[in-house]
């Protein structure tokens, strides 16, 4: 029996004996004469590999301890309100950041009733085998690149393993509450300007996922190459994603000369953006995304105490959708269009513009 002794009492930790054994083995290996001549990179690799196994065994030991302490109940009521009296111990796998562990817990069932596991609720276990920490890591890696790259990064940087198909499922699951999360997220009110901005981004799609008019045009066209698009062949291959953002910032006062770089006087430190939210959609129409944008602005400033600004690039369809959203608003707006050409920017075929308005009281 393994014991840990401190100044107050003695605690029996038989469940952690395996972790302690592995840790002592690692310490012994680090103390060997041949290890003393290794480069620091080799030492890092050794500690990373063996140390991760120590962490996995600690996780397993804790779960074993929790299982040993679980008290058997006479019966358990499920979400359906029905009692389950038959009890038996069952085990499920849990893939964690440190590797796979086994969770043993008591399950309660009844005739023609599904099993209920109180320990699953206490541990807040996911429905599938992948822990919340591992799911978070998968989500972070997917946001950086492709699914293949994410799977490799997770396997290389953690002790867990997530196949590509499961990584795709996790991506869909963790994004399911996106809108609800932001709708309920409190925003600390700040003085200054409330900025909204919207733009479009073309994304090359498979033909079956293009919008109907674009898909028909793509079917009529022919590619120069059989396996891929050649340079300049992106026409009728893209679906426009609408990207919107809402944030707050203090006014930044500058003269025209300072903006053009002709005035060497200090402009002062540019204020930082705060409470920024960015989202994009390939599925929803631009008008719907713009409605979301205005709804978020309304949530932040329900009493209309700020000056609202909308920044767009002057694309006609965007301006039409913005004007439509403004016309449907319950509050009267005084709108002003402003165009800001800058040196080096061609105004042909487009413009830089902003809409600004004050709220009618």
Coordinates of C-alpha atoms in Angstrom, one line a residue:
X1 CA 0.0 0.0 0.0
X2 CA 1.4 3.4 -1.0
X3 CA 1.1 6.2 1.6
X4 CA 1.7 9.9 1.4
X5 CA 2.6 11.6 4.7
X6 CA 2.3 15.3 5.5
X7 CA 2.4 17.3 8.7
X8 CA -1.2 16.7 9.6
X9 CA -2.2 13.2 8.8
X10 CA -1.6 10.1 6.6
X11 CA -3.7 9.5 3.5
X12 CA -3.8 6.2 1.8
X13 CA -3.5 6.7 -2.0
X14 CA -3.5 3.2 -3.4
X15 CA -5.3 4.5 -6.5
X16 CA -2.3 6.7 -7.4
X17 CA 0.3 4.0 -6.8
X18 CA 0.7 3.5 -10.6
X19 CA 1.3 7.3 -11.2
X20 CA 3.8 7.4 -8.3
X21 CA 5.6 4.4 -9.7
X22 CA 5.9 6.0 -13.1
X23 CA 7.0 9.3 -11.6
X24 CA 9.8 7.6 -9.6
X25 CA 10.8 5.6 -12.7
X26 CA 11.2 8.9 -14.6
X27 CA 13.2 10.5 -11.8
X28 CA 15.4 7.4 -11.8
X29 CA 16.0 7.6 -15.5
X30 CA 16.8 11.3 -15.3
X31 CA 19.4 10.5 -12.7
X32 CA 21.2 7.9 -14.7
X33 CA 24.8 8.5 -15.7
X34 CA 24.1 8.2 -19.4
X35 CA 21.2 10.7 -19.1
X36 CA 23.5 13.3 -17.7
X37 CA 25.3 13.6 -21.0
X38 CA 22.1 14.3 -23.1
X39 CA 21.3 17.6 -24.7
X40 CA 18.5 19.6 -23.3
X41 CA 16.2 18.9 -26.3
X42 CA 16.5 15.1 -25.6
X43 CA 15.7 15.8 -21.9
X44 CA 12.6 17.8 -23.0
X45 CA 11.4 14.9 -25.2
X46 CA 11.9 12.4 -22.5
X47 CA 10.1 14.4 -19.8
X48 CA 7.3 15.3 -22.3
X49 CA 6.7 11.6 -23.2
X50 CA 7.1 10.0 -19.8
X51 CA 5.6 13.0 -17.9
X52 CA 2.5 12.8 -20.0
X53 CA 2.0 9.2 -19.0
X54 CA 2.4 10.3 -15.4
X55 CA -0.5 12.7 -15.9
X56 CA -2.6 10.1 -17.6
X57 CA -2.1 7.8 -14.6
X58 CA -3.0 10.6 -12.2
X59 CA -6.2 11.1 -14.1
X60 CA -7.0 7.4 -14.1
X61 CA -6.2 7.2 -10.4
X62 CA -8.6 10.0 -9.6
X63 CA -11.4 8.3 -11.5
X64 CA -10.7 5.0 -9.7
X65 CA -10.9 6.8 -6.4
X66 CA -14.2 8.5 -7.4
X67 CA -15.6 5.1 -8.4
X68 CA -14.6 3.5 -5.1
X69 CA -16.3 6.3 -3.2
X70 CA -19.6 6.2 -5.1
X71 CA -22.4 5.1 -2.9
X72 CA -25.0 2.7 -4.2
X73 CA -28.6 4.1 -4.1
X74 CA -31.8 2.2 -3.7
X75 CA -33.1 3.7 -6.9
X76 CA -32.6 6.6 -9.3
X77 CA -35.2 8.7 -11.1
X78 CA -34.4 9.6 -14.7
X79 CA -35.3 12.7 -16.7
X80 CA -38.5 10.9 -17.7
X81 CA -39.5 10.8 -14.0
X82 CA -39.4 7.0 -13.8
X83 CA -37.5 5.1 -11.1
X84 CA -34.8 2.7 -12.0
X85 CA -33.9 0.1 -9.3
X86 CA -31.6 -2.3 -11.1
X87 CA -28.0 -1.3 -10.4
X88 CA -24.7 -2.6 -11.9
X89 CA -21.2 -1.3 -12.4
X90 CA -20.2 -0.3 -15.9
X91 CA -17.2 1.1 -17.6
X92 CA -16.7 3.6 -20.4
X93 CA -13.7 5.0 -22.2
X94 CA -12.7 8.7 -22.0
X95 CA -10.1 10.1 -24.3
X96 CA -8.3 13.0 -22.6
X97 CA -5.5 15.4 -23.2
X98 CA -3.2 12.9 -21.5
X99 CA -4.5 9.7 -23.2
X100 CA -7.3 7.3 -22.8
X101 CA -8.6 6.4 -19.3
X102 CA -11.5 4.2 -18.1
X103 CA -14.4 5.5 -16.1
X104 CA -16.1 3.0 -13.9
X105 CA -19.4 4.0 -12.4
X106 CA -22.8 2.7 -11.2
X107 CA -25.7 2.5 -13.7
X108 CA -29.3 2.3 -12.9
X109 CA -31.9 0.7 -15.2
X110 CA -35.4 -0.7 -15.3
X111 CA -37.5 -2.8 -17.5
X112 CA -37.6 -1.2 -21.0
X113 CA -35.8 1.8 -19.5
X114 CA -32.5 3.2 -20.5
X115 CA -29.7 3.3 -18.0
X116 CA -28.9 6.4 -15.9
X117 CA -25.4 7.1 -14.5
X118 CA -25.3 9.7 -11.7
X119 CA -21.5 9.8 -11.8
X120 CA -21.6 10.9 -15.5
X121 CA -23.6 13.9 -14.4
X122 CA -21.2 14.7 -11.5
X123 CA -18.2 14.5 -13.8
X124 CA -20.1 16.3 -16.6
X125 CA -18.9 13.7 -19.0
X126 CA -19.5 14.3 -22.7
X127 CA -21.9 12.0 -24.7
X128 CA -19.0 10.8 -26.8
X129 CA -15.6 9.6 -25.6
X130 CA -13.7 12.9 -26.0
X131 CA -13.1 15.0 -23.0
X132 CA -13.9 18.7 -22.9
X133 CA -10.3 19.6 -22.7
X134 CA -9.5 17.5 -25.8
X135 CA -12.5 18.9 -27.6
X136 CA -11.4 22.5 -26.9
X137 CA -7.9 21.6 -28.3
X138 CA -9.5 20.2 -31.4
X139 CA -11.6 23.3 -31.9
X140 CA -8.5 25.6 -31.5
X141 CA -6.5 23.6 -34.1
X142 CA -9.4 23.4 -36.6
X143 CA -9.7 27.2 -36.4
X144 CA -6.1 27.5 -37.6
X145 CA -6.2 25.2 -40.7
X146 CA -7.6 22.0 -42.2
X147 CA -9.0 19.0 -40.4
X148 CA -6.0 16.9 -41.4
X149 CA -3.6 19.5 -39.9
X150 CA -5.7 19.7 -36.8
X151 CA -5.7 15.9 -36.2
X152 CA -1.9 15.8 -36.6
X153 CA -1.4 18.8 -34.2
X154 CA -3.6 17.2 -31.5
X155 CA -1.8 13.9 -31.8
X156 CA 1.6 15.6 -31.7
X157 CA 0.8 18.1 -29.0
X158 CA -1.2 16.0 -26.6
X159 CA -1.6 12.4 -25.4
X160 CA -5.0 12.1 -27.0
X161 CA -6.0 10.9 -30.4
X162 CA -9.0 12.1 -32.5
X163 CA -9.6 10.7 -36.0
X164 CA -10.6 13.1 -38.8
X165 CA -14.3 12.1 -38.9
X166 CA -14.7 12.6 -35.2
X167 CA -12.8 15.9 -35.4
X168 CA -15.4 17.0 -38.0
X169 CA -18.2 16.0 -35.7
X170 CA -16.7 17.8 -32.8
X171 CA -16.4 21.0 -34.9
X172 CA -20.1 20.9 -35.6
X173 CA -21.0 20.2 -32.0
X174 CA -18.9 22.9 -30.4
X175 CA -20.3 25.5 -32.8
X176 CA -23.9 24.6 -32.2
X177 CA -24.4 27.2 -29.4
X178 CA -22.5 30.0 -31.1
X179 CA -25.5 32.3 -31.5
X180 CA -26.9 31.5 -28.0
X181 CA -23.5 32.1 -26.4
X182 CA -23.2 35.7 -27.8
X183 CA -26.9 36.5 -27.3
X184 CA -26.4 35.7 -23.5
X185 CA -22.9 37.1 -23.1
X186 CA -23.0 40.3 -21.0
X187 CA -21.3 43.3 -22.5
X188 CA -19.9 46.1 -20.3
X189 CA -21.2 49.4 -21.6
X190 CA -18.5 51.8 -22.7
X191 CA -18.6 55.4 -23.9
X192 CA -17.6 56.3 -27.4
X193 CA -18.7 55.0 -30.8
X194 CA -20.6 51.9 -31.7
X195 CA -19.1 50.6 -34.9
X196 CA -20.7 48.1 -37.4
X197 CA -19.0 46.8 -40.5
X198 CA -20.0 44.3 -43.1
X199 CA -18.3 42.9 -46.2
X200 CA -18.4 40.0 -48.6
X201 CA -15.8 37.3 -49.1
X202 CA -15.9 34.9 -52.0
X203 CA -15.2 31.2 -51.1
X204 CA -14.5 28.6 -53.8
X205 CA -17.1 25.9 -53.5
X206 CA -18.1 22.6 -55.0
X207 CA -20.7 23.0 -57.7
X208 CA -23.5 21.4 -55.7
X209 CA -23.0 23.9 -52.9
X210 CA -23.1 27.0 -55.1
X211 CA -26.2 29.2 -55.1
X212 CA -28.6 28.3 -57.9
X213 CA -27.8 31.1 -60.4
X214 CA -24.0 30.6 -59.9
X215 CA -24.3 26.8 -60.1
X216 CA -26.1 27.0 -63.5
X217 CA -23.5 29.4 -64.8
X218 CA -20.7 27.1 -63.6
X219 CA -22.3 24.1 -65.4
X220 CA -22.3 26.0 -68.7
X221 CA -18.7 26.9 -68.4
X222 CA -15.7 24.6 -69.2
X223 CA -12.4 24.3 -67.3
X224 CA -9.1 24.5 -69.1
X225 CA -7.7 21.8 -66.8
X226 CA -9.4 18.6 -65.7
X227 CA -8.2 18.4 -62.1
X228 CA -8.1 22.0 -60.9
X229 CA -8.9 25.6 -61.9
X230 CA -6.3 27.5 -63.8
X231 CA -5.3 31.0 -63.0
X232 CA -8.3 33.4 -63.5
X233 CA -10.9 30.6 -63.6
X234 CA -12.6 31.5 -60.3
X235 CA -15.6 33.1 -62.0
X236 CA -18.8 31.2 -61.2
X237 CA -16.9 29.1 -58.7
X238 CA -17.4 31.1 -55.6
X239 CA -20.2 31.6 -53.0
X240 CA -20.2 34.8 -51.2
X241 CA -19.9 34.7 -47.4
X242 CA -21.2 37.8 -45.6
X243 CA -18.8 38.9 -42.8
X244 CA -20.0 41.3 -40.1
X245 CA -18.5 42.8 -37.0
X246 CA -19.7 45.0 -34.1
X247 CA -17.3 46.7 -31.7
X248 CA -16.8 49.9 -29.6
X249 CA -14.1 52.4 -29.7
X250 CA -13.4 55.9 -28.4
X251 CA -13.2 58.7 -31.1
X252 CA -9.8 59.3 -32.5
X253 CA -9.5 63.0 -33.5
X254 CA -7.1 63.8 -36.3
X255 CA -6.7 66.6 -38.8
X256 CA -6.7 66.0 -42.6
X257 CA -3.0 66.9 -42.6
X258 CA -2.3 64.3 -39.9
X259 CA -4.2 61.6 -41.8
X260 CA -2.3 62.4 -45.0
X261 CA 1.0 62.4 -43.1
X262 CA 1.8 66.1 -43.8
X263 CA 1.6 67.2 -40.2
X264 CA 4.4 65.9 -38.0
X265 CA 2.6 66.7 -34.8
X266 CA 1.8 63.8 -32.6
X267 CA -1.7 62.4 -33.2
X268 CA -1.8 60.7 -29.8
X269 CA -2.2 57.0 -29.1
X270 CA -4.9 55.3 -31.2
X271 CA -7.7 54.0 -28.8
X272 CA -8.1 50.3 -28.5
X273 CA -11.1 48.5 -29.9
X274 CA -13.3 46.7 -27.2
X275 CA -16.1 44.2 -27.1
X276 CA -15.5 43.1 -30.6
X277 CA -17.6 40.4 -32.2
X278 CA -17.1 39.0 -35.6
X279 CA -19.1 36.4 -37.4
X280 CA -19.7 35.2 -41.0
X281 CA -22.2 33.1 -42.9
X282 CA -22.2 31.3 -46.2
X283 CA -25.7 30.0 -45.7
X284 CA -27.7 33.1 -44.7
X285 CA -28.4 35.9 -47.1
X286 CA -26.5 39.2 -46.7
X287 CA -29.7 41.0 -45.6
X288 CA -30.2 38.4 -42.7
X289 CA -26.6 38.8 -41.5
X290 CA -27.0 42.6 -41.5
X291 CA -30.2 42.2 -39.4
X292 CA -28.1 40.2 -36.9
X293 CA -25.6 43.0 -36.9
X294 CA -28.2 45.6 -36.1
X295 CA -29.8 43.4 -33.5
X296 CA -26.4 43.1 -31.7
X297 CA -25.9 46.9 -31.8
X298 CA -29.4 47.3 -30.4
X299 CA -28.6 44.8 -27.6
X300 CA -25.5 46.8 -26.7
X301 CA -27.1 50.3 -26.9
X302 CA -30.9 49.8 -26.3
X303 CA -31.4 53.5 -25.3
X304 CA -29.4 54.7 -28.3
X305 CA -27.0 56.8 -26.3
X306 CA -24.0 56.3 -28.6
X307 CA -23.2 57.4 -32.1
X308 CA -23.5 54.5 -34.5
X309 CA -21.2 54.1 -37.5
X310 CA -21.4 51.6 -40.3
X311 CA -18.3 51.1 -42.4
X312 CA -18.7 49.5 -45.8
X313 CA -16.7 49.4 -49.1
X314 CA -19.5 51.0 -51.1
X315 CA -20.7 47.8 -52.8
X316 CA -24.2 48.7 -54.0
X317 CA -26.0 45.5 -52.8
X318 CA -24.5 46.1 -49.3
X319 CA -25.7 49.7 -49.3
X320 CA -29.2 48.6 -50.4
X321 CA -29.4 46.0 -47.6
X322 CA -28.2 48.6 -45.0
X323 CA -30.7 51.2 -46.1
X324 CA -33.4 48.6 -46.0
X325 CA -32.4 47.6 -42.4
X326 CA -32.4 51.3 -41.4
X327 CA -35.8 52.0 -42.9
X328 CA -37.3 49.1 -40.9
X329 CA -35.8 50.3 -37.6
X330 CA -38.3 51.7 -35.0
X331 CA -36.0 54.7 -34.3
X332 CA -35.6 57.6 -36.8
X333 CA -32.1 58.0 -38.1
X334 CA -30.5 61.0 -39.8
X335 CA -28.1 59.3 -42.3
X336 CA -25.0 60.8 -43.9
X337 CA -22.9 59.1 -46.6
X338 CA -19.2 59.9 -46.6
X339 CA -16.6 58.9 -49.1
X340 CA -12.9 58.8 -48.3
X341 CA -10.6 58.3 -51.3
X342 CA -7.0 57.8 -50.3
X343 CA -3.8 58.1 -52.4
X344 CA -3.1 54.8 -54.1
X345 CA -6.7 53.6 -54.0
X346 CA -8.5 53.5 -57.3
X347 CA -12.1 54.7 -57.1
X348 CA -13.1 52.9 -60.3
X349 CA -15.7 50.2 -59.8
X350 CA -16.1 50.9 -56.1
X351 CA -15.5 53.3 -53.3
X352 CA -14.7 53.5 -49.6
X353 CA -17.7 54.8 -47.7
X354 CA -19.3 55.0 -44.3
X355 CA -22.7 55.7 -43.1
X356 CA -23.1 57.7 -39.9
X357 CA -26.3 58.7 -38.1
X358 CA -27.6 60.2 -34.9
X359 CA -30.7 58.8 -33.3
X360 CA -33.9 60.8 -33.2
X361 CA -35.0 61.5 -29.7

